[in-house]
Tab-separated table of C-alpha atoms in Angstrom:
chain	number	residue	atom	x	y	z
A	218	UNK	CA	-14.828	32.429	10.868
A	219	UNK	CA	-13.662	29.941	13.584
A	220	UNK	CA	-12.277	27.745	10.745
A	221	UNK	CA	-10.021	30.501	9.336
A	222	UNK	CA	-8.806	31.247	12.533
A	223	UNK	CA	-7.701	27.459	12.979
A	224	UNK	CA	-5.647	27.805	9.699
A	225	UNK	CA	-4.592	31.145	10.713
A	226	UNK	CA	-3.305	29.094	13.789
A	227	UNK	CA	-1.712	26.600	12.321
A	228	UNK	CA	-0.258	28.415	9.546
A	229	UNK	CA	1.206	30.680	12.118
A	230	UNK	CA	3.764	27.676	13.187
A	231	UNK	CA	3.949	25.925	9.086
A	232	UNK	CA	8.035	26.363	9.438
A	233	UNK	CA	7.891	24.616	13.035
A	234	UNK	CA	5.506	21.487	11.981
A	235	UNK	CA	4.999	18.652	10.155
A	236	UNK	CA	2.449	15.776	9.712
A	237	UNK	CA	4.818	12.716	10.580
A	238	UNK	CA	3.689	9.122	10.524
A	239	UNK	CA	2.949	6.496	8.383
A	240	UNK	CA	0.727	8.244	6.318
A	241	UNK	CA	-1.145	10.745	8.412
A	242	UNK	CA	-3.294	13.327	7.199
A	243	UNK	CA	-2.054	16.876	6.123
A	244	UNK	CA	-3.131	18.583	9.319
A	245	UNK	CA	0.395	19.513	10.515
A	246	UNK	CA	1.557	18.934	14.295
A	247	UNK	CA	4.094	20.634	16.547
A	248	UNK	CA	7.683	18.721	16.241
A	249	UNK	CA	8.513	18.397	20.005
A	250	UNK	CA	9.060	15.247	21.497
A	251	UNK	CA	7.542	13.525	18.660
A	252	UNK	CA	9.803	13.221	15.660
A	253	UNK	CA	11.713	9.442	16.812
A	254	UNK	CA	14.913	9.734	17.368
A	255	UNK	CA	17.255	7.268	15.715
A	256	UNK	CA	17.708	5.631	19.190
A	257	UNK	CA	21.169	4.010	20.051
A	258	UNK	CA	20.845	0.503	20.653
A	259	UNK	CA	20.816	-0.502	24.616
A	260	UNK	CA	23.149	-3.683	24.851
A	261	UNK	CA	20.500	-4.900	27.309
A	262	UNK	CA	17.527	-4.285	26.100
A	263	UNK	CA	16.638	-6.672	22.329
A	264	UNK	CA	17.341	-5.270	19.088
A	265	UNK	CA	14.928	-3.356	16.843
A	266	UNK	CA	13.386	-6.170	13.719
A	267	UNK	CA	11.364	-3.177	12.646
A	268	UNK	CA	10.485	0.411	12.698
A	269	UNK	CA	6.539	1.532	13.377
A	270	UNK	CA	5.493	4.922	12.283
A	271	UNK	CA	1.491	5.967	13.659
A	272	UNK	CA	-0.697	8.802	13.777
A	273	UNK	CA	-4.004	8.977	16.138
A	274	UNK	CA	-6.625	10.737	14.971
A	275	UNK	CA	-10.055	12.080	17.012
A	276	UNK	CA	-12.488	12.312	14.397
A	277	UNK	CA	-15.625	14.841	14.239
A	278	UNK	CA	-19.079	13.046	14.967
A	279	UNK	CA	-20.598	12.022	12.086
A	280	UNK	CA	-17.369	12.347	9.875
A	281	UNK	CA	-16.012	8.713	10.270
A	282	UNK	CA	-17.106	7.658	6.783
A	283	UNK	CA	-15.747	10.819	5.239
A	284	UNK	CA	-12.525	10.273	6.993
A	285	UNK	CA	-12.140	6.786	5.619
A	286	UNK	CA	-12.860	8.125	2.114
A	287	UNK	CA	-9.942	10.759	2.438
A	288	UNK	CA	-7.613	7.374	3.133
A	289	UNK	CA	-8.902	5.658	0.507
A	290	UNK	CA	-9.172	8.668	-2.193
A	291	UNK	CA	-5.598	9.708	-1.596
A	292	UNK	CA	-3.000	9.552	-3.988
A	293	UNK	CA	0.018	7.178	-2.328
A	294	UNK	CA	2.651	5.059	-4.131
A	295	UNK	CA	3.565	3.365	-0.254
A	296	UNK	CA	3.658	-0.429	-0.828
A	297	UNK	CA	6.751	0.384	-4.242
A	298	UNK	CA	9.018	1.950	-1.748
A	299	UNK	CA	11.675	0.171	-0.058
A	300	UNK	CA	11.778	-0.992	3.111
A	301	UNK	CA	7.944	-0.915	3.259
A	302	UNK	CA	6.544	-4.353	4.783
A	303	UNK	CA	3.169	-3.203	5.679
A	304	UNK	CA	-0.138	-0.933	6.847
A	305	UNK	CA	-3.687	-0.693	7.689
A	306	UNK	CA	-5.629	2.006	9.033
A	307	UNK	CA	-6.890	0.985	12.117
A	308	UNK	CA	-10.755	1.525	13.755
A	309	UNK	CA	-11.154	1.545	16.847
A	310	UNK	CA	-13.567	-1.153	18.277
A	311	UNK	CA	-15.443	-1.304	21.873
A	312	UNK	CA	-14.114	-3.855	24.385
A	313	UNK	CA	-17.920	-4.730	24.748
A	314	UNK	CA	-18.456	-5.480	21.000
A	315	UNK	CA	-15.202	-8.294	21.302
A	316	UNK	CA	-15.628	-9.896	24.847
A	317	UNK	CA	-19.023	-8.819	26.098
A	318	UNK	CA	-20.232	-6.697	29.127
A	319	UNK	CA	-19.173	-8.472	32.265
A	320	UNK	CA	-15.443	-9.406	30.075
A	321	UNK	CA	-15.009	-5.700	29.714
A	322	UNK	CA	-15.942	-4.564	33.076
A	323	UNK	CA	-14.027	-7.224	34.268
A	324	UNK	CA	-10.397	-6.405	32.254
A	325	UNK	CA	-10.826	-2.774	33.367
A	326	UNK	CA	-8.475	-0.219	31.877
A	327	UNK	CA	-8.814	2.775	29.955
A	328	UNK	CA	-9.782	2.563	26.306
A	329	UNK	CA	-7.326	4.774	23.811
A	330	UNK	CA	-8.454	8.099	23.727
A	331	UNK	CA	-8.722	8.214	19.951
A	332	UNK	CA	-10.717	6.629	17.304
A	333	UNK	CA	-8.299	5.953	14.617
A	334	UNK	CA	-4.401	5.196	13.858
A	335	UNK	CA	-2.462	4.622	10.883
A	336	UNK	CA	0.125	1.831	11.567
A	337	UNK	CA	3.124	1.508	9.040
A	338	UNK	CA	5.520	-1.266	9.515
A	339	UNK	CA	8.932	-0.669	7.786
A	340	UNK	CA	11.832	-3.103	7.656
A	341	UNK	CA	14.499	-0.380	9.417
A	342	UNK	CA	14.303	3.098	10.757
A	343	UNK	CA	16.462	4.207	7.684
A	344	UNK	CA	13.212	3.204	5.379
A	345	UNK	CA	11.029	5.008	7.226
A	346	UNK	CA	13.695	8.132	7.495
A	347	UNK	CA	14.099	8.001	3.260
A	348	UNK	CA	10.217	7.832	2.701
A	349	UNK	CA	9.738	10.475	5.447
A	350	UNK	CA	12.088	12.848	3.662
A	351	UNK	CA	11.506	12.012	0.014
A	352	UNK	CA	8.918	13.277	-2.685
A	353	UNK	CA	6.394	10.348	-1.344
A	354	UNK	CA	5.702	11.853	1.725
A	355	UNK	CA	4.785	15.113	0.160
A	356	UNK	CA	2.655	13.675	-2.641
A	357	UNK	CA	0.510	11.888	0.078
A	358	UNK	CA	0.057	14.531	2.232
A	359	UNK	CA	-0.987	17.527	-0.025
A	360	UNK	CA	2.822	19.184	0.119
A	361	UNK	CA	3.464	19.171	-3.542
A	362	UNK	CA	2.463	23.130	-3.380
A	363	UNK	CA	0.724	25.734	-1.041
A	364	UNK	CA	-2.200	25.555	-2.698
A	365	UNK	CA	-2.463	21.814	-2.353
A	366	UNK	CA	-1.558	21.804	1.425
A	367	UNK	CA	-4.157	24.349	2.032
A	368	UNK	CA	-6.809	22.107	0.438
A	369	UNK	CA	-5.923	19.370	2.043
A	370	UNK	CA	-5.570	21.292	5.562
A	371	UNK	CA	-8.998	23.126	5.256
A	372	UNK	CA	-10.616	19.424	4.477
A	373	UNK	CA	-8.787	17.935	7.393
A	374	UNK	CA	-10.072	20.480	9.892
A	375	UNK	CA	-13.760	19.492	8.529
A	376	UNK	CA	-13.435	15.642	10.092
A	377	UNK	CA	-11.105	16.127	12.799
A	378	UNK	CA	-11.461	17.435	16.110
A	379	UNK	CA	-7.767	18.734	16.528
A	380	UNK	CA	-4.650	17.755	14.593
A	381	UNK	CA	-3.082	14.527	14.730
A	382	UNK	CA	-0.544	13.359	17.413
A	383	UNK	CA	2.027	10.714	15.750
A	384	UNK	CA	4.026	8.001	17.782
A	385	UNK	CA	6.801	5.815	17.240
A	386	UNK	CA	8.042	2.220	17.879
A	387	UNK	CA	10.568	-0.079	17.558
A	388	UNK	CA	9.593	-3.604	16.799
A	389	UNK	CA	10.602	-6.412	18.899
A	390	UNK	CA	9.855	-10.031	18.801
A	391	UNK	CA	8.633	-9.638	15.153
A	392	UNK	CA	6.377	-12.698	13.743
A	393	UNK	CA	4.699	-12.913	10.455
A	394	UNK	CA	3.231	-15.328	7.644
A	395	UNK	CA	3.733	-14.405	4.149
A	396	UNK	CA	-0.015	-13.183	3.068
A	397	UNK	CA	-2.003	-15.392	0.889
A	398	UNK	CA	-2.901	-13.358	-2.449
A	399	UNK	CA	-6.078	-11.949	-2.463
A	400	UNK	CA	-7.715	-10.935	-5.493
A	401	UNK	CA	-10.701	-8.804	-3.837
A	402	UNK	CA	-7.390	-6.159	-2.199
A	403	UNK	CA	-6.980	-4.792	-5.834
A	404	UNK	CA	-3.487	-2.318	-5.759
A	405	UNK	CA	-2.549	-0.034	-8.228
A	406	UNK	CA	0.418	2.139	-8.133
A	407	UNK	CA	1.463	1.162	-4.917
A	408	UNK	CA	-1.736	2.011	-2.852
A	409	UNK	CA	-5.036	0.417	-2.625
A	410	UNK	CA	-8.308	0.910	-5.029
A	411	UNK	CA	-11.275	0.949	-3.027
A	412	UNK	CA	-14.969	2.289	-3.244
A	413	UNK	CA	-15.341	4.990	-0.538
A	414	UNK	CA	-18.272	7.385	-1.166
A	415	UNK	CA	-18.098	8.959	2.405
A	416	UNK	CA	-21.068	7.820	3.274
A	417	UNK	CA	-20.644	4.702	4.382
A	418	UNK	CA	-17.749	2.995	6.342
A	419	UNK	CA	-15.171	0.774	4.370
A	420	UNK	CA	-15.524	-3.282	5.275
A	421	UNK	CA	-12.880	-4.615	7.989
A	422	UNK	CA	-10.274	-6.271	6.451
A	423	UNK	CA	-8.273	-7.087	9.673
A	424	UNK	CA	-8.622	-7.577	13.457
A	425	UNK	CA	-6.229	-5.933	16.101
A	426	UNK	CA	-5.865	-7.192	20.013
A	427	UNK	CA	-3.569	-5.259	21.333
A	428	UNK	CA	-1.833	-5.223	25.328
A	429	UNK	CA	-0.670	-1.874	26.614
A	430	UNK	CA	1.876	-1.999	29.143
A	431	UNK	CA	2.890	0.991	31.515
A	432	UNK	CA	6.773	-0.589	32.337
A	433	UNK	CA	8.535	1.355	35.246
A	434	UNK	CA	11.568	2.811	34.773
A	435	UNK	CA	14.609	-0.015	34.840
A	436	UNK	CA	12.203	-2.754	34.743
A	437	UNK	CA	12.677	-2.948	30.878
A	438	UNK	CA	14.995	-5.329	30.585
A	439	UNK	CA	12.984	-7.574	32.785
A	440	UNK	CA	9.977	-7.234	30.475
A	441	UNK	CA	11.467	-7.636	27.348
A	442	UNK	CA	13.096	-10.620	28.563
A	443	UNK	CA	9.750	-12.755	30.098
A	444	UNK	CA	8.315	-11.909	26.448
A	445	UNK	CA	11.372	-13.226	24.911
A	446	UNK	CA	11.049	-16.541	26.807
A	447	UNK	CA	7.610	-17.052	26.210
A	448	UNK	CA	6.206	-20.412	24.369
A	449	UNK	CA	4.403	-19.241	21.853
A	450	UNK	CA	3.417	-20.814	18.326
A	451	UNK	CA	1.034	-17.985	16.948
A	452	UNK	CA	2.278	-18.453	13.337
A	453	UNK	CA	1.103	-22.047	13.191
A	454	UNK	CA	-2.671	-20.735	14.176
A	455	UNK	CA	-5.333	-20.030	11.408
A	456	UNK	CA	-6.000	-16.656	10.831
A	457	UNK	CA	-2.814	-15.358	12.414
A	458	UNK	CA	-0.846	-12.213	10.503
A	459	UNK	CA	1.871	-11.064	12.249
A	460	UNK	CA	3.100	-9.938	15.802
A	461	UNK	CA	5.285	-7.508	17.349
A	462	UNK	CA	6.065	-6.018	20.824
A	463	UNK	CA	5.697	-2.514	20.223
A	464	UNK	CA	8.767	-0.507	22.238
A	465	UNK	CA	7.642	3.023	22.130
A	466	UNK	CA	10.784	5.229	20.663
A	467	UNK	CA	10.537	8.496	22.959
A	468	UNK	CA	8.893	9.267	26.178
A	469	UNK	CA	5.324	8.999	26.793
A	470	UNK	CA	5.317	11.997	29.000
A	471	UNK	CA	2.583	14.635	28.318
A	472	UNK	CA	1.397	12.449	25.259
A	473	UNK	CA	-1.607	14.479	23.861
A	474	UNK	CA	-4.317	11.601	24.503
A	475	UNK	CA	-2.775	10.846	27.959
A	476	UNK	CA	-1.557	7.291	26.204
A	477	UNK	CA	1.394	6.345	28.890
A	478	UNK	CA	1.998	3.294	27.995
A	479	UNK	CA	5.643	2.330	26.733
A	480	UNK	CA	4.850	-1.153	25.374
A	481	UNK	CA	2.147	-2.616	23.268
A	482	UNK	CA	1.771	-6.258	22.115
A	483	UNK	CA	0.178	-5.917	18.630
A	484	UNK	CA	-1.429	-8.829	17.249
A	485	UNK	CA	-2.500	-8.627	13.650
A	486	UNK	CA	-5.540	-11.521	12.822
A	487	UNK	CA	-7.455	-12.172	9.688
A	488	UNK	CA	-10.416	-11.152	11.671
A	489	UNK	CA	-12.233	-11.374	15.009
A	490	UNK	CA	-13.263	-15.011	14.815
A	491	UNK	CA	-9.706	-15.871	14.354
A	492	UNK	CA	-8.811	-14.010	17.445
A	493	UNK	CA	-11.821	-15.546	19.540
A	494	UNK	CA	-10.369	-19.000	18.589
A	495	UNK	CA	-7.068	-18.262	19.523
A	496	UNK	CA	-8.518	-16.659	23.096
A	497	UNK	CA	-10.749	-19.839	23.879
A	498	UNK	CA	-7.746	-22.476	22.523
A	499	UNK	CA	-5.334	-24.421	24.290
A	500	UNK	CA	-2.520	-22.381	23.197
A	501	UNK	CA	-3.499	-19.002	24.602
A	502	UNK	CA	-3.687	-20.761	28.067
A	503	UNK	CA	-0.013	-22.124	27.414
A	504	UNK	CA	1.034	-18.500	26.337
A	505	UNK	CA	-0.377	-16.853	29.413
A	506	UNK	CA	1.151	-19.609	32.161
A	507	UNK	CA	4.316	-18.584	34.107
A	508	UNK	CA	5.940	-18.292	30.943
A	509	UNK	CA	9.587	-19.754	30.649
A	510	UNK	CA	10.367	-23.014	32.697
A	511	UNK	CA	12.828	-22.924	36.091
A	512	UNK	CA	14.961	-24.696	37.745
A	513	UNK	CA	14.066	-25.995	41.286
A	514	UNK	CA	16.013	-23.407	42.970
A	515	UNK	CA	14.756	-20.701	40.704
A	516	UNK	CA	11.418	-21.607	41.860
A	517	UNK	CA	12.002	-21.868	45.674
A	518	UNK	CA	13.396	-18.098	45.398
A	519	UNK	CA	10.205	-17.271	43.881
A	520	UNK	CA	7.821	-18.799	46.531
A	521	UNK	CA	10.068	-16.997	49.079
A	522	UNK	CA	10.282	-13.901	47.495
A	523	UNK	CA	7.767	-13.073	44.924
A	524	UNK	CA	8.491	-10.851	42.030
A	525	UNK	CA	7.462	-7.222	41.906
A	526	UNK	CA	5.685	-7.123	38.175
A	527	UNK	CA	7.650	-4.819	36.053
A	528	UNK	CA	4.605	-2.713	35.274
A	529	UNK	CA	3.420	-0.092	37.588
A	530	UNK	CA	-0.603	-1.248	36.808
A	531	UNK	CA	-2.042	-3.806	35.136
A	532	UNK	CA	-2.155	-3.732	31.308
A	533	UNK	CA	-4.972	-2.660	29.258
A	534	UNK	CA	-6.608	-3.996	26.226
A	535	UNK	CA	-7.871	-2.663	22.907
A	536	UNK	CA	-9.324	-3.881	19.955
A	537	UNK	CA	-9.288	-2.548	16.582
A	538	UNK	CA	-10.427	-3.272	12.804
A	539	UNK	CA	-8.106	-2.571	10.004
A	540	UNK	CA	-9.207	-1.171	6.675
A	541	UNK	CA	-7.404	-0.079	3.529
A	542	UNK	CA	-5.212	-3.002	4.771
A	543	UNK	CA	-1.693	-3.147	2.518
A	544	UNK	CA	1.357	-5.363	2.619
A	545	UNK	CA	4.404	-6.152	1.019
A	546	UNK	CA	4.841	-9.319	-0.911
A	547	UNK	CA	7.078	-11.146	1.842
A	548	UNK	CA	4.519	-9.893	4.303
A	549	UNK	CA	4.672	-7.417	7.442
């Protein structure tokens, strides 16, 4: 009875809702403040180099394997679509599992309130929009008929705690390597072929380290400039796949999960060991030093009048492992 009430509640707003993301499940969500706007580029801010669509999910206790199987066994031709660059489904990893209890305590911050996040990189906004309004979107989201839609919705309610919540980003300072051929990652018709039984979690295929920033209003240009001047050689490191600075497209106010960060550095590694090797390297220390070199006058001025950081509170780290990884031949 409770499930039927939930279905009725969702169907009552059917004409006002839709599932929007880079491969979201079929549970609909309200479009208010979530549909990405084709943002007008601000001259002072960095130009968009990619467009990223994602959706965030809170999974019911004990339903994680079923959730992953739904994704693995869905109908999709994502990799065949024009403008597609990269996809993975992210499974959150506790900080303690990566940097230990002491490291997690020292780092502080708040962990994401959701368990999974889909992450799709498009070449540009138009490519995303064409997919969102095309037949491939309907096929992947059970929208080919009302019967298929209802079946997908009931299945979603069985594994999710509430509907998913999408979020969209402009991709800045994008850097990626061309992927090496990997015969273990079988693809047919534009989607991964994976043995998913709904009982066991899928194996991790990549590792993601993210740093989330709440940049204060008016400091966006300064923040982006700092990053654009950093000395980094990530693409030369073993196991590096891609880096993108994500700038949220739309306001984070009233976010369903309380995720009020408007920027996020997002680095994809082959595995956790690759990330840890970089974290313990000289390259990491160099990238996290004072940043761009300053002339003597600039340094004296900074010493006299220290700059206020562009964020409202310290950054917050999050880790994920990616499953069902899918890439274009030229990479992200």
